[in-house]
Amino acid sequence: MSLPHAILTALLEKPSSGLELTRRFDRSIGYFWSATHQQIYRELGRLEADGHIRALPTAQPARGQRKSYEVLETGRAELARWTAASQDPKPYRDALLLRLRAAAVVGGSGIEPDLRRHLDLHQRQLAEYEAIEKRDFPPGRDTPQDRLQHLVLRAGIDLETFWTQWLSDALTEFTHLGDLDGSDDLPGPDDSDDVADPDGHDGPDGTM
C-alpha cells in the first residue's frame, strides 16, 4: 500500500504530471521507495478512480497533452490516516549477508571482488546523499517540513555510512583469512562437526 501514499505525498508537495512524478521519484522519493513509470501511471489511475486525486483543468485541452494531478481532501485524509497507522518493521533480508554465511562452509572464492564492488557503490551513494544535503539543507532551513525531510535524508546517509564501514571491515577481515577455500582457519563443509562450540549449539558458528 505504500506506493499510492508515496504518490499522494509527492502530489501534496507539488501537483505534477505522471512524467514529472517519474522524474521526481528518480531524484528523491525513489531513493527509499522505487517505482517504474508504468507503476506510477497505474496508481495515478487508481487514485483518480478512488476520488483521492483529480486532473487539473487546462486552459486549452489537447489530445495527448500531459495531465497534472492534485490531491483532493479525501486523498489528504487517506494519507493522514496511513501516516498515523501503526506498522511493524519489515523482516530484513540481504543476499550478500547470506552469501557470506554460505562462504563460511563452501569457501569464499570469488566473493571478495563483489564486496569491493558493493563498497564502491555504497561510497558513491553516500557521496550523492551528502551532496544533496549540502545543496538542499544549508544552515537556516529550519521549517518543520525541512527538518522532517532532512531527517529522512539523514537516514540514508547513516545507512550508507554503516555499509561503507562494514564492507571496509569485511574486506580487512578477508585479508586476514586468506582464501577461504584453502584456509585452515575456518571449517570446511566436511569438518564443521569437529569445531568446539562453547555455547553448546549445533552450528559451526553457534548461530541459528
CSV table of C-alpha atoms in Angstrom, one decimal:
chain,number,residue,atom,x,y,z
A,1,MET,CA,0.0,0.0,0.0
A,2,SER,CA,3.0,2.4,0.2
A,3,LEU,CA,3.3,3.4,-3.5
A,4,PRO,CA,-0.1,5.2,-3.6
A,5,HIS,CA,0.8,7.0,-0.4
A,6,ALA,CA,4.2,8.0,-1.8
A,7,ILE,CA,2.4,9.4,-4.8
A,8,LEU,CA,0.0,11.3,-2.6
A,9,THR,CA,2.9,12.7,-0.6
A,10,ALA,CA,4.7,13.9,-3.8
A,11,LEU,CA,1.5,15.5,-5.2
A,12,LEU,CA,0.8,17.3,-1.9
A,13,GLU,CA,4.4,18.7,-2.1
A,14,LYS,CA,3.8,19.8,-5.7
A,15,PRO,CA,1.0,19.0,-8.3
A,16,SER,CA,2.6,17.1,-11.1
A,17,SER,CA,2.1,15.1,-14.2
A,18,GLY,CA,2.9,11.4,-14.4
A,19,LEU,CA,6.1,12.2,-16.2
A,20,GLU,CA,7.1,14.8,-13.7
A,21,LEU,CA,6.3,12.3,-10.9
A,22,THR,CA,8.5,9.7,-12.5
A,23,ARG,CA,11.4,12.2,-12.7
A,24,ARG,CA,10.9,13.2,-9.0
A,25,PHE,CA,10.9,9.5,-8.0
A,26,ASP,CA,14.2,9.1,-9.8
A,27,ARG,CA,15.7,12.1,-8.0
A,28,SER,CA,14.3,11.9,-4.4
A,29,ILE,CA,11.5,9.5,-3.3
A,30,GLY,CA,12.9,6.7,-5.3
A,31,TYR,CA,15.9,6.6,-3.0
A,32,PHE,CA,13.8,4.9,-0.4
A,33,TRP,CA,10.7,3.8,-2.4
A,34,SER,CA,11.3,3.0,-6.0
A,35,ALA,CA,8.7,2.6,-8.7
A,36,THR,CA,8.7,2.3,-12.5
A,37,HIS,CA,6.8,4.8,-14.7
A,38,GLN,CA,4.3,2.1,-15.5
A,39,GLN,CA,3.5,1.5,-11.8
A,40,ILE,CA,3.2,5.3,-11.2
A,41,TYR,CA,0.8,5.8,-14.1
A,42,ARG,CA,-1.3,2.8,-13.0
A,43,GLU,CA,-1.5,4.1,-9.4
A,44,LEU,CA,-2.5,7.6,-10.7
A,45,GLY,CA,-5.4,6.0,-12.5
A,46,ARG,CA,-6.5,4.1,-9.3
A,47,LEU,CA,-6.1,7.2,-7.1
A,48,GLU,CA,-8.2,9.2,-9.5
A,49,ALA,CA,-10.9,6.5,-9.7
A,50,ASP,CA,-11.0,6.3,-5.9
A,51,GLY,CA,-11.6,10.1,-5.7
A,52,HIS,CA,-8.2,10.8,-4.0
A,53,ILE,CA,-6.8,13.0,-6.8
A,54,ARG,CA,-8.0,14.9,-9.8
A,55,ALA,CA,-6.5,16.1,-13.0
A,56,LEU,CA,-6.1,19.8,-13.0
A,57,PRO,CA,-8.1,21.7,-15.7
A,58,THR,CA,-6.1,23.0,-18.6
A,59,ALA,CA,-6.7,26.2,-20.5
A,60,GLN,CA,-6.5,24.6,-23.9
A,61,PRO,CA,-7.3,20.8,-23.7
A,62,ALA,CA,-5.4,19.0,-26.4
A,63,ARG,CA,-5.1,15.4,-27.5
A,64,GLY,CA,-2.0,13.8,-25.9
A,65,GLN,CA,-1.4,16.7,-23.5
A,66,ARG,CA,0.1,15.7,-20.2
A,67,LYS,CA,-2.3,15.8,-17.3
A,68,SER,CA,-1.2,17.3,-14.0
A,69,TYR,CA,-2.8,16.0,-10.8
A,70,GLU,CA,-3.6,17.5,-7.4
A,71,VAL,CA,-4.7,15.8,-4.2
A,72,LEU,CA,-8.3,16.1,-3.0
A,73,GLU,CA,-9.4,16.3,0.6
A,74,THR,CA,-10.2,12.6,0.6
A,75,GLY,CA,-6.7,11.9,-0.6
A,76,ARG,CA,-5.2,14.1,2.1
A,77,ALA,CA,-7.3,12.3,4.8
A,78,GLU,CA,-6.2,8.9,3.5
A,79,LEU,CA,-2.6,9.9,3.6
A,80,ALA,CA,-3.0,11.3,7.2
A,81,ARG,CA,-4.7,8.0,8.2
A,82,TRP,CA,-1.9,5.9,6.7
A,83,THR,CA,0.8,8.2,8.3
A,84,ALA,CA,-0.6,7.7,11.8
A,85,ALA,CA,-1.3,4.0,11.5
A,86,SER,CA,1.0,1.6,13.4
A,87,GLN,CA,3.3,-0.6,11.3
A,88,ASP,CA,5.8,-3.2,12.4
A,89,PRO,CA,9.3,-3.2,11.0
A,90,LYS,CA,9.8,-5.4,7.9
A,91,PRO,CA,11.9,-8.6,8.4
A,92,TYR,CA,15.4,-7.8,7.0
A,93,ARG,CA,16.8,-9.9,4.1
A,94,ASP,CA,20.1,-9.3,2.4
A,95,ALA,CA,21.6,-11.8,-0.1
A,96,LEU,CA,25.1,-10.5,0.5
A,97,LEU,CA,25.0,-11.5,4.1
A,98,LEU,CA,23.6,-14.9,3.2
A,99,ARG,CA,26.4,-15.4,0.7
A,100,LEU,CA,29.0,-14.6,3.3
A,101,ARG,CA,27.3,-17.2,5.6
A,102,ALA,CA,27.5,-19.7,2.8
A,103,ALA,CA,31.1,-18.8,2.1
A,104,ALA,CA,31.9,-20.0,5.7
A,105,VAL,CA,31.0,-23.5,4.7
A,106,VAL,CA,31.7,-23.8,1.0
A,107,GLY,CA,34.6,-21.3,0.6
A,108,GLY,CA,34.7,-17.7,-0.4
A,109,SER,CA,36.5,-17.9,-3.8
A,110,GLY,CA,35.2,-15.0,-6.0
A,111,ILE,CA,33.2,-13.1,-3.3
A,112,GLU,CA,35.9,-10.6,-2.4
A,113,PRO,CA,35.7,-8.7,-5.7
A,114,ASP,CA,32.0,-8.4,-5.3
A,115,LEU,CA,32.5,-7.0,-1.8
A,116,ARG,CA,34.8,-4.3,-3.3
A,117,ARG,CA,32.1,-3.6,-5.9
A,118,HIS,CA,29.5,-3.2,-3.2
A,119,LEU,CA,31.8,-0.9,-1.3
A,120,ASP,CA,32.3,1.3,-4.4
A,121,LEU,CA,28.5,1.5,-5.0
A,122,HIS,CA,27.8,2.5,-1.3
A,123,GLN,CA,30.6,5.1,-1.3
A,124,ARG,CA,29.1,6.7,-4.4
A,125,GLN,CA,25.6,6.7,-3.0
A,126,LEU,CA,26.9,8.2,0.2
A,127,ALA,CA,28.7,11.0,-1.7
A,128,GLU,CA,25.4,11.6,-3.6
A,129,TYR,CA,23.4,11.9,-0.4
A,130,GLU,CA,26.0,14.2,1.2
A,131,ALA,CA,25.9,16.4,-2.0
A,132,ILE,CA,22.1,16.6,-1.7
A,133,GLU,CA,22.3,17.5,2.0
A,134,LYS,CA,24.8,20.3,1.2
A,135,ARG,CA,22.6,21.6,-1.7
A,136,ASP,CA,19.1,21.3,-0.2
A,137,PHE,CA,19.7,21.8,3.5
A,138,PRO,CA,22.0,24.7,4.1
A,139,PRO,CA,22.1,26.4,7.5
A,140,GLY,CA,18.9,28.3,8.2
A,141,ARG,CA,16.5,25.9,6.5
A,142,ASP,CA,14.6,25.1,9.7
A,143,THR,CA,10.9,24.8,9.0
A,144,PRO,CA,9.1,21.6,10.2
A,145,GLN,CA,8.9,20.3,6.7
A,146,ASP,CA,12.6,21.0,6.1
A,147,ARG,CA,13.5,19.2,9.4
A,148,LEU,CA,11.5,16.1,8.6
A,149,GLN,CA,12.7,15.9,5.0
A,150,HIS,CA,16.3,16.3,6.3
A,151,LEU,CA,15.6,13.5,8.8
A,152,VAL,CA,14.7,11.1,6.0
A,153,LEU,CA,17.9,12.1,4.1
A,154,ARG,CA,20.0,11.6,7.3
A,155,ALA,CA,18.6,8.0,7.5
A,156,GLY,CA,20.0,7.4,4.0
A,157,ILE,CA,23.4,9.0,4.9
A,158,ASP,CA,23.6,6.9,8.2
A,159,LEU,CA,22.8,3.7,6.3
A,160,GLU,CA,25.3,4.3,3.6
A,161,THR,CA,27.9,5.2,6.3
A,162,PHE,CA,27.2,2.0,8.0
A,163,TRP,CA,27.6,-0.1,4.9
A,164,THR,CA,30.8,1.6,3.7
A,165,GLN,CA,32.3,1.0,7.2
A,166,TRP,CA,31.0,-2.6,7.4
A,167,LEU,CA,32.2,-3.5,3.9
A,168,SER,CA,35.6,-2.0,4.7
A,169,ASP,CA,35.8,-4.1,7.8
A,170,ALA,CA,34.8,-7.2,5.9
A,171,LEU,CA,37.5,-6.7,3.3
A,172,THR,CA,40.0,-6.2,6.1
A,173,GLU,CA,38.8,-9.5,7.5
A,174,PHE,CA,39.4,-11.2,4.2
A,175,THR,CA,43.0,-10.1,4.2
A,176,HIS,CA,43.4,-11.9,7.5
A,177,LEU,CA,41.5,-15.0,6.5
A,178,GLY,CA,43.2,-15.5,3.1
A,179,ASP,CA,41.5,-17.8,0.6
A,180,LEU,CA,38.6,-19.5,2.4
A,181,ASP,CA,38.7,-22.5,0.1
A,182,GLY,CA,42.2,-23.4,1.3
A,183,SER,CA,42.3,-21.8,4.7
A,184,ASP,CA,42.9,-23.9,7.8
A,185,ASP,CA,41.4,-21.2,10.0
A,186,LEU,CA,37.7,-21.9,9.1
A,187,PRO,CA,35.9,-25.2,8.9
A,188,GLY,CA,35.0,-26.6,5.6
A,189,PRO,CA,31.8,-28.5,4.7
A,190,ASP,CA,33.2,-31.8,5.9
A,191,ASP,CA,34.8,-30.9,9.2
A,192,SER,CA,32.4,-28.5,10.8
A,193,ASP,CA,31.4,-31.1,13.4
A,194,ASP,CA,35.0,-31.0,14.8
A,195,VAL,CA,34.7,-27.4,15.8
A,196,ALA,CA,34.2,-26.8,19.6
A,197,ASP,CA,31.2,-24.7,20.4
A,198,PRO,CA,31.3,-23.2,23.9
A,199,ASP,CA,27.6,-22.3,23.8
A,200,GLY,CA,26.5,-25.9,23.0
A,201,HIS,CA,24.9,-25.1,19.7
A,202,ASP,CA,25.0,-27.4,16.8
A,203,GLY,CA,26.0,-24.9,14.1
A,204,PRO,CA,29.7,-24.3,13.3
A,205,ASP,CA,29.4,-20.7,14.5
A,206,GLY,CA,27.0,-21.1,17.3
A,207,THR,CA,24.1,-19.3,15.5
A,208,MET,CA,20.7,-20.3,14.2
